[in-house]
CSV table of C-alpha atoms in Angstrom, one decimal:
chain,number,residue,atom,x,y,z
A,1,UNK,CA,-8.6,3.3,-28.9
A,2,UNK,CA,-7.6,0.5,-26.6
A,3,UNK,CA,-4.3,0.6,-24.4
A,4,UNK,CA,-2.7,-1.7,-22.0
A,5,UNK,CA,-1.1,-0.5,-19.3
A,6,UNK,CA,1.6,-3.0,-16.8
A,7,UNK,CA,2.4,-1.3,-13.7
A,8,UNK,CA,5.7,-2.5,-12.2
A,9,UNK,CA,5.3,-0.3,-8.6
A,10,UNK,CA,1.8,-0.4,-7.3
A,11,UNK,CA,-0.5,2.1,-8.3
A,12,UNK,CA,-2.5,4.2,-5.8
A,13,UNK,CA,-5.4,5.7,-7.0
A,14,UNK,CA,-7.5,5.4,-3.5
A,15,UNK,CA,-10.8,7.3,-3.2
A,16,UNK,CA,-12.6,9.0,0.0
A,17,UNK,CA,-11.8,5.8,2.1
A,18,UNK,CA,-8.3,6.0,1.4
A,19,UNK,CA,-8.0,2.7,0.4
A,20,UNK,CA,-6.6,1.0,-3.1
A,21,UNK,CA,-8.5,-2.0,-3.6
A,22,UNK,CA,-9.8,-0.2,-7.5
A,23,UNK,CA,-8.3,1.5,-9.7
A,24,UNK,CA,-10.0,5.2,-9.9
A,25,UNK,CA,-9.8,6.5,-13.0
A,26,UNK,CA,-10.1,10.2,-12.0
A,27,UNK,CA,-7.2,9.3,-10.1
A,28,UNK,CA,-4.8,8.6,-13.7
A,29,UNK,CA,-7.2,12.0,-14.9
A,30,UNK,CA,-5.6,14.0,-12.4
A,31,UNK,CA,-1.9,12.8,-12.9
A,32,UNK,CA,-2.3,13.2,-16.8
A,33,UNK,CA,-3.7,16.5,-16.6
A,34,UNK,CA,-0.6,17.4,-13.6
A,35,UNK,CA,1.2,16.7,-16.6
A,36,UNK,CA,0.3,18.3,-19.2
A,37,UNK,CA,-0.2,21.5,-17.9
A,38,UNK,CA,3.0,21.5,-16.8
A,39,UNK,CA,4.2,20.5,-20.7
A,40,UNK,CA,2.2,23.7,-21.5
A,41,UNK,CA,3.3,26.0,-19.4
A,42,UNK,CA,7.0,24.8,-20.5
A,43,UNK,CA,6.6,25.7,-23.7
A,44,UNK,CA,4.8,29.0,-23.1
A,45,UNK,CA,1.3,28.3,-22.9
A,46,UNK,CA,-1.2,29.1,-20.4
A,47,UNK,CA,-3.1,26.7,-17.7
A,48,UNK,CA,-4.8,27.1,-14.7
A,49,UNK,CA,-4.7,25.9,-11.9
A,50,UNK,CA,-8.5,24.1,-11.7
A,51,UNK,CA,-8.4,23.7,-8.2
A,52,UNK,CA,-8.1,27.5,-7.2
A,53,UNK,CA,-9.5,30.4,-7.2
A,54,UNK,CA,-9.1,31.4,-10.8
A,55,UNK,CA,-10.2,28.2,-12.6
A,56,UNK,CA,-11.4,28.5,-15.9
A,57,UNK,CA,-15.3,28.8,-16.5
A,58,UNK,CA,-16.6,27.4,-19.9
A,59,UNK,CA,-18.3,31.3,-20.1
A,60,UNK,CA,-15.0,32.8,-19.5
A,61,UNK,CA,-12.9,30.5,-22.0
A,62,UNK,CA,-10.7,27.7,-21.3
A,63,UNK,CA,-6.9,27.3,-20.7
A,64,UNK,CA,-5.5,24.8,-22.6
A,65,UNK,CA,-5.8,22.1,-20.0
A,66,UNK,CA,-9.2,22.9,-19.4
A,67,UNK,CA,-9.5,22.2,-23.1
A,68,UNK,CA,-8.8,18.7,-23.0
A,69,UNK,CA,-9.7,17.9,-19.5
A,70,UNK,CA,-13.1,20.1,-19.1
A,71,UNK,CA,-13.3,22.8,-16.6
A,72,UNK,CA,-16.8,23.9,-15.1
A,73,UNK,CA,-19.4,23.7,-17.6
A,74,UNK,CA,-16.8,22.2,-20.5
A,75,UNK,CA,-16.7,18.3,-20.6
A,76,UNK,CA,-13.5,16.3,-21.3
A,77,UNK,CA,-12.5,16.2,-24.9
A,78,UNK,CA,-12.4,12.5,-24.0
A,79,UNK,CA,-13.9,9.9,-22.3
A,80,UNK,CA,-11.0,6.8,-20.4
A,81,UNK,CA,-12.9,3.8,-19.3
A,82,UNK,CA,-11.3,1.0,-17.2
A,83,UNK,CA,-12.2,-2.2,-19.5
A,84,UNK,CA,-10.5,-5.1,-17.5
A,85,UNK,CA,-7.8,-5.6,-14.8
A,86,UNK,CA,-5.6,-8.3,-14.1
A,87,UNK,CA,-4.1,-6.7,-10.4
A,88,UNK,CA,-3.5,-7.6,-7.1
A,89,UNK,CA,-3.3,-5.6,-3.6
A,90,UNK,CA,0.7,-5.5,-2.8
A,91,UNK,CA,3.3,-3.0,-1.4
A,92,UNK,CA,6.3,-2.0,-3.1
A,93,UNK,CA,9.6,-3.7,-3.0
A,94,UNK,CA,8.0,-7.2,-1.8
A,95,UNK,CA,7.1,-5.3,1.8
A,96,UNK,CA,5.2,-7.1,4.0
A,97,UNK,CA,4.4,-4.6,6.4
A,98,UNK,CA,3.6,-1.2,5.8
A,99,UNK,CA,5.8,0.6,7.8
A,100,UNK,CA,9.8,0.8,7.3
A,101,UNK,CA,11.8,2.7,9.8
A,102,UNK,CA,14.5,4.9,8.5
A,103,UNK,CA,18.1,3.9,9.9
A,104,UNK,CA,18.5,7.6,10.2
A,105,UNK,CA,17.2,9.4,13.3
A,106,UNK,CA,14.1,11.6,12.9
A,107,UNK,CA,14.6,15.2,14.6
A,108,UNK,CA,13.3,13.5,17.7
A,109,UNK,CA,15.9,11.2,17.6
A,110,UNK,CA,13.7,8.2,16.7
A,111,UNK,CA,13.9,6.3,13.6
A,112,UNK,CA,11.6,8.1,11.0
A,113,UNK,CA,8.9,5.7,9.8
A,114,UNK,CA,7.8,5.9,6.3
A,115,UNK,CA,4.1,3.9,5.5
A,116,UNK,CA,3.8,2.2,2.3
A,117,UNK,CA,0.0,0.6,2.3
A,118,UNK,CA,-1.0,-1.9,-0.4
A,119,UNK,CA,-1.7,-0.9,-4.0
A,120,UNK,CA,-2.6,-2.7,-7.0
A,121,UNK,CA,0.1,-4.5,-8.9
A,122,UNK,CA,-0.3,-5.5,-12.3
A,123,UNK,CA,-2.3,-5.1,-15.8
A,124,UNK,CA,-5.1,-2.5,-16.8
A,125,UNK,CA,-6.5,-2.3,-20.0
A,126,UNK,CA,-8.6,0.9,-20.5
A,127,UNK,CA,-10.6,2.5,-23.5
A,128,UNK,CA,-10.0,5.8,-25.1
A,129,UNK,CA,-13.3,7.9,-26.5
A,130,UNK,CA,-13.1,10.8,-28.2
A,131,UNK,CA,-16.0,13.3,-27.8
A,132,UNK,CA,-16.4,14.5,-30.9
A,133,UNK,CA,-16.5,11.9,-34.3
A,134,UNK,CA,-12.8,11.9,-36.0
A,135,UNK,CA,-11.0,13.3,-33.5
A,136,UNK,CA,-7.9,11.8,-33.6
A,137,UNK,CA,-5.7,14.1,-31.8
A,138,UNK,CA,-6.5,14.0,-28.5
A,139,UNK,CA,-6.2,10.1,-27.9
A,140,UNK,CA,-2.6,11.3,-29.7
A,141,UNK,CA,-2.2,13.2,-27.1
A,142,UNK,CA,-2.8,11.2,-24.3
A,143,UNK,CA,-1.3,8.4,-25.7
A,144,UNK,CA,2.4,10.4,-26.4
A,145,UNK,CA,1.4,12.4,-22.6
A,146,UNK,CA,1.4,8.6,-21.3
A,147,UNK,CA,4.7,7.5,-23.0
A,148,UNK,CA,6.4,11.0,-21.0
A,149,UNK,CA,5.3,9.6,-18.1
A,150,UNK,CA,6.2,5.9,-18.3
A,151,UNK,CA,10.2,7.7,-19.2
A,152,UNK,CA,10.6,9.7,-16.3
A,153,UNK,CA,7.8,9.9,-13.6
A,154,UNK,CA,4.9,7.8,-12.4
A,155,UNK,CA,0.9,7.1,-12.1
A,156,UNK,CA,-1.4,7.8,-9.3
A,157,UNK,CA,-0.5,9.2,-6.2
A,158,UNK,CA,2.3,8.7,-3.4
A,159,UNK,CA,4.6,9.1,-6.4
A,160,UNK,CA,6.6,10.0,-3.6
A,161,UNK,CA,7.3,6.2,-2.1
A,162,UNK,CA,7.9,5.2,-5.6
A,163,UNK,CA,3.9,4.1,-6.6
A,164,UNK,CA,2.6,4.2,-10.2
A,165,UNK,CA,5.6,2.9,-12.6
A,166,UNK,CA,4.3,1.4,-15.4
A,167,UNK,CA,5.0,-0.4,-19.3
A,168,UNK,CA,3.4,-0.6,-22.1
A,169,UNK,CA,1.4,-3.9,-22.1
A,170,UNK,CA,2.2,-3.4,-25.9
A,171,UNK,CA,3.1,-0.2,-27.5
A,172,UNK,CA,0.6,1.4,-29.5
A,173,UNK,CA,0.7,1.5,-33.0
A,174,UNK,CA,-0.9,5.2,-32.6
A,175,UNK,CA,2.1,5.7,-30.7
A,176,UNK,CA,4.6,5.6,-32.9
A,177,UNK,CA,2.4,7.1,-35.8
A,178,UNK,CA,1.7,10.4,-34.0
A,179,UNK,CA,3.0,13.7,-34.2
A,180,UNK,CA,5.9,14.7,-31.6
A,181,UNK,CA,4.8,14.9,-28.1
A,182,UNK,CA,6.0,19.2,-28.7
A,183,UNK,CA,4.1,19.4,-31.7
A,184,UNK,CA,0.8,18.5,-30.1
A,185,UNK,CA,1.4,20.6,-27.0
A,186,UNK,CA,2.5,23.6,-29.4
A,187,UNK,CA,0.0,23.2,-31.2
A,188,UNK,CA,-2.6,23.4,-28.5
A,189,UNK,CA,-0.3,25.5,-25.7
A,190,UNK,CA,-2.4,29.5,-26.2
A,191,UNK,CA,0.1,32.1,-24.9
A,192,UNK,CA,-1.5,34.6,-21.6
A,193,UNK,CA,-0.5,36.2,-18.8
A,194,UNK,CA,-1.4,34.8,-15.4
A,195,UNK,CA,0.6,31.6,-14.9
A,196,UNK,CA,2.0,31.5,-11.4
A,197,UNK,CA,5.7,31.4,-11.1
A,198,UNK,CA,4.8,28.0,-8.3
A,199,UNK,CA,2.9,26.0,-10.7
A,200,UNK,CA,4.7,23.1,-12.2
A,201,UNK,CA,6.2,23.9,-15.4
A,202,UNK,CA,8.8,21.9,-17.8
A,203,UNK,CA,11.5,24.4,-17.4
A,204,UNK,CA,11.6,24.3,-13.8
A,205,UNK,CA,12.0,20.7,-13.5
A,206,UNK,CA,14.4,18.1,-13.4
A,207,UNK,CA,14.5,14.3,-14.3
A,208,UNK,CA,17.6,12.2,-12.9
A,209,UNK,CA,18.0,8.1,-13.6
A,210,UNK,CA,20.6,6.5,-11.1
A,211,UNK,CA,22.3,3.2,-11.5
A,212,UNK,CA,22.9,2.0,-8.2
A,213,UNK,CA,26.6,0.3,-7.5
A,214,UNK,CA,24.6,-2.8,-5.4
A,215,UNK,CA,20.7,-3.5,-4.7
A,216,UNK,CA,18.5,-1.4,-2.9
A,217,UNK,CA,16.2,-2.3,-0.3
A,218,UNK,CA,12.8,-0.6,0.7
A,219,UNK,CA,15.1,0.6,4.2
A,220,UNK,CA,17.9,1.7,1.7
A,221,UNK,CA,15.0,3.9,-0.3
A,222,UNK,CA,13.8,5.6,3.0
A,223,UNK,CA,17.2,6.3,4.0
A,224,UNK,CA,18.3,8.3,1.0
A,225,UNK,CA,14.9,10.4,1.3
A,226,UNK,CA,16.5,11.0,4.8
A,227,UNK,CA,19.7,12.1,3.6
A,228,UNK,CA,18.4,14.6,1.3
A,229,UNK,CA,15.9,16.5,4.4
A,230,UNK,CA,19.2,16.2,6.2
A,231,UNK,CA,21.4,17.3,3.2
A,232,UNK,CA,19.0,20.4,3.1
A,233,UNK,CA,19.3,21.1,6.9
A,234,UNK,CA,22.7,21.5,7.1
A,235,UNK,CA,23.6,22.5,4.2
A,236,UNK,CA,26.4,25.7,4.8
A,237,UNK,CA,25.6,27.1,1.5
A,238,UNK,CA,21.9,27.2,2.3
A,239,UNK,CA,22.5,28.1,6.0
A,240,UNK,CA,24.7,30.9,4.6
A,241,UNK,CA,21.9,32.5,2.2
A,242,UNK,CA,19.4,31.5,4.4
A,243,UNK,CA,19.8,32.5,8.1
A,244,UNK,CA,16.7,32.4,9.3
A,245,UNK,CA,16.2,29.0,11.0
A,246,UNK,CA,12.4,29.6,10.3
A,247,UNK,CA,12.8,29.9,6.7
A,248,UNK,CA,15.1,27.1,6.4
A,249,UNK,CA,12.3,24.9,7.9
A,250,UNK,CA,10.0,26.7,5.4
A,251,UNK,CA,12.8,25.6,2.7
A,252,UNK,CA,12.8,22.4,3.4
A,253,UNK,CA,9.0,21.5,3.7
A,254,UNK,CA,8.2,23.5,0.3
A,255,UNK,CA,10.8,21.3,-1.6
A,256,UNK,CA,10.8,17.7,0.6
A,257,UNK,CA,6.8,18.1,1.9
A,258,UNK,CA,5.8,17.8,5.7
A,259,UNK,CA,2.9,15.8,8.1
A,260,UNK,CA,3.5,19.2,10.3
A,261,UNK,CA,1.4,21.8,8.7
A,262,UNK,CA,-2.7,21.4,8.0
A,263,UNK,CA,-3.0,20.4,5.5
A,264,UNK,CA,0.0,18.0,4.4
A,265,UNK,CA,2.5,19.1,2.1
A,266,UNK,CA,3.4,17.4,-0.4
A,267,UNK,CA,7.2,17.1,-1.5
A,268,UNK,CA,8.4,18.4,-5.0
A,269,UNK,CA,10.9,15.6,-5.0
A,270,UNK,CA,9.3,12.4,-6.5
A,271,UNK,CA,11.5,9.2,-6.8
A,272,UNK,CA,11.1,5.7,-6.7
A,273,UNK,CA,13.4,2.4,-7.1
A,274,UNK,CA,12.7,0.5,-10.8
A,275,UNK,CA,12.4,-3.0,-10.5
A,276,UNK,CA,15.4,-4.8,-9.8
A,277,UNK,CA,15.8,-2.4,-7.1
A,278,UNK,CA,19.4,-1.0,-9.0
A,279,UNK,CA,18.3,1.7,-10.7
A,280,UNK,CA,16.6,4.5,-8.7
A,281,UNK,CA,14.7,7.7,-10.7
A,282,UNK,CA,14.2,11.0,-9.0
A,283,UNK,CA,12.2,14.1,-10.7
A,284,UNK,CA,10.8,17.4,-9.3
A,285,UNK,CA,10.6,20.4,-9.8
A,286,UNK,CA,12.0,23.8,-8.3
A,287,UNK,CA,10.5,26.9,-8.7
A,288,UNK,CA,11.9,30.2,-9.1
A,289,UNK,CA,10.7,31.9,-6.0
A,290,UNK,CA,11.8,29.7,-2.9
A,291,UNK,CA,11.6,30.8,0.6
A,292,UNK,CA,14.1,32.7,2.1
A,293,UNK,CA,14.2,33.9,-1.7
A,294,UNK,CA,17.3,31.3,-2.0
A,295,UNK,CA,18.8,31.2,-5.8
A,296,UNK,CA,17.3,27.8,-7.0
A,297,UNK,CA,20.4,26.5,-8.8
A,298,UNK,CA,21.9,26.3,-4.8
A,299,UNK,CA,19.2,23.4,-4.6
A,300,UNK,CA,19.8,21.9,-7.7
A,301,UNK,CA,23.7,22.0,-7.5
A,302,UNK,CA,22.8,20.2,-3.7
A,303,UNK,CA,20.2,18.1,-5.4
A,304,UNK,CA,22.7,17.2,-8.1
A,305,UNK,CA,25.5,16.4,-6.0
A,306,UNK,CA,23.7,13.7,-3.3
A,307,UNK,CA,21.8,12.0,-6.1
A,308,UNK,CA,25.3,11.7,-8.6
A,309,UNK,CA,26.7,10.5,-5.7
A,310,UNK,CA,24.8,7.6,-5.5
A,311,UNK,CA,26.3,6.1,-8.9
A,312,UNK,CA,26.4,7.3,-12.6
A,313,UNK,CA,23.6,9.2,-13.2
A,314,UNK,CA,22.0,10.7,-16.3
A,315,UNK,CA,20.4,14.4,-15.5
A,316,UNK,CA,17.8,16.2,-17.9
A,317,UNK,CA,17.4,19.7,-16.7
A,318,UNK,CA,16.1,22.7,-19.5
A,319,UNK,CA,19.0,25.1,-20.0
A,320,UNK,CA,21.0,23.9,-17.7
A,321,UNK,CA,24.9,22.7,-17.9
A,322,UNK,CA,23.9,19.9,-15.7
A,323,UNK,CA,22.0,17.9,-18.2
A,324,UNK,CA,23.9,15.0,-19.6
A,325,UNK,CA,22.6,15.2,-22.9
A,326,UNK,CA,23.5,18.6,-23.6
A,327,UNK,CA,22.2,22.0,-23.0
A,328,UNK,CA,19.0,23.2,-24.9
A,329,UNK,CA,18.0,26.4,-24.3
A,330,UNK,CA,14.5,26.8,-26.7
A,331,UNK,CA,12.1,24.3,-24.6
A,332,UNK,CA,11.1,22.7,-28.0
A,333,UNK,CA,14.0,21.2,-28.8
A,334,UNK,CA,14.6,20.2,-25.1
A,335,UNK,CA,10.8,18.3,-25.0
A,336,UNK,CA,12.2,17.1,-27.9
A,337,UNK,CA,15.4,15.5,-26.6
A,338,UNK,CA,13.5,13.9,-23.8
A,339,UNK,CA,11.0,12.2,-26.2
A,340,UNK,CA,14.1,10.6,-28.6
């Protein structure tokens, strides 16, 4: 199976050197597989997480990720090979430079500076093997797992900084002859104990579009991410449930990530500006335990109210009065609302 893939942000995908200048397929591996355990997990399967302690072991048998994305001494169902490029090292927004400083203060009172290196822009074609002869499925899979993400995340790392949007070159035909995105999870998705209440998972995430009033620019972008850190810190409602100042820094760098702790971490809140620089997408996820054991609908009422701020918005949350599309309370049909 061939597919085309445009991306309309750069894509980062840099190796050990920390540079971009190639697209690195284990790179896009890693993002689809992010995914799709979290698509498991949402609909009550089990995955691990294959970078702990408990990753599966092809002796021990395999999560359902692990399945389709090998696990120690299981290859991938699949093999993706890059076939041709048509891309070119750029930042995103038409920067020039790779550093933008906030117009917000930092906590030391200077401008926070956000870094947005070069990427590549542009086309990638790439080849889809099946392992085993006939297998039809799993190129289904990714295929359907790809058109998720194109909706309502991105490709590639520093998601973040709004890398790794892409189109469709050309919609497959596979695409639109394969089985719904929930039915091929379902399918797969083999219910056991053991998934950690802090792994990703469909029902604890949300998935907000925003059409902007005016333009963006990249200093506009920064600022916002600003304004939710600062939204978060002085929140009375938070400062209220959580008194601790300690935990409300914890608070803060689980959901918006920090440079302060070794090693990095990263923030739950993903977003980036579409091109045209008017439309703006945010997803993350919250999980159920937080620290300072805050309710998480206090976040996502806060989250709900800067970003719907901003201009109309339409919000996708599972179960939740706050999605715009309506309230779905089996994951199913909700997986199946985002997918229409």
């Amino acid at each position: 199976m061939q597919i085309g893939l445009n991306f309309v942000t750069p894509l980062w995908t840099g190796g050990a050197s920390r540079q971009a200048n190639r697209v690195q397929t284990t790179g896009l591996l890693g993002s689809l597989r992010w995914w799709y355990e979290a698509l498991v997990r949402g609909l009550g399967g089990y995955a691990c997480d294959p970078t702990g302690d408990h990753r599966c072991l092809a002796e021990k048998g395999l999560c359902s990720a692990c399945q389709v994305f090998g696990a120690t001494g299981q290859a991938k169902a699949f093999r993706l090979s890059l076939e041709q490029t048509r891309m070119a090292s750029q930042r995103p927004y038409g920067l020039t430079d790779d550093v933008v400083r906030s117009r917000r203060a930092g906590r030391d009172g200077q401008p926070a500076r956000y870094y947005f290196p070069e990427g590549l822009l542009g086309q990638a074609g790439f080849s889809v093997l099946p392992r085993l002869p006939n297998d039809t499925a799993t190129p289904n899979l990714l295929l359907s797992l790809l058109e998720f993400i194109r909706r309502y995340a991105a490709l590639g790392a520093k998601t973040n900084l709004g890398y790794g949007l892409f189109e469709w070159i050309t919609s497959p035909a596979e695409l639109e002859q394969a089985p719904k995105l929930s039915q091929q999870v379902e399918s797969r998705a083999t219910a056991r104990a053991g998934n950690n209440p802090l792994w990703p998972d469909l029902r604890r995430m949300f998935f907000a579009t925003v059409q902007l009033p005016k333009p963006w620019s990249a200093v506009g972008f920064v600022d916002f991410k600003n304004d939710l850190r600062m939204a978060v810190r002085t929140s009375p409602v938070i400062q209220g449930d959580v008194p601790d100042p300690r935990d409300q820094d914890r608070l803060r760098h689980f959901l918006l990530g920090t440079v302060r702790e070794n090693p990095n971490q990263a923030s739950k809140i993903k977003m980036a500006l579409l091109p045209g620089m008017q439309t703006l997408r945010v997803w993350g996820w919250v999980p159920e335990q937080l620290p300072g054991r805050l309710s998480r609908d206090v976040i996502l009422d806060l989250l709900h109210g800067q970003i719907g701020a901003l201009g109309k918005v339409e919000w996708r949350e599972y179960a939740s009065t706050r999605d715009t599309v309506g309230q779905f309370n089996a994951p199913v049909l909700y997986l199946d609302s985002l997918m229409q």
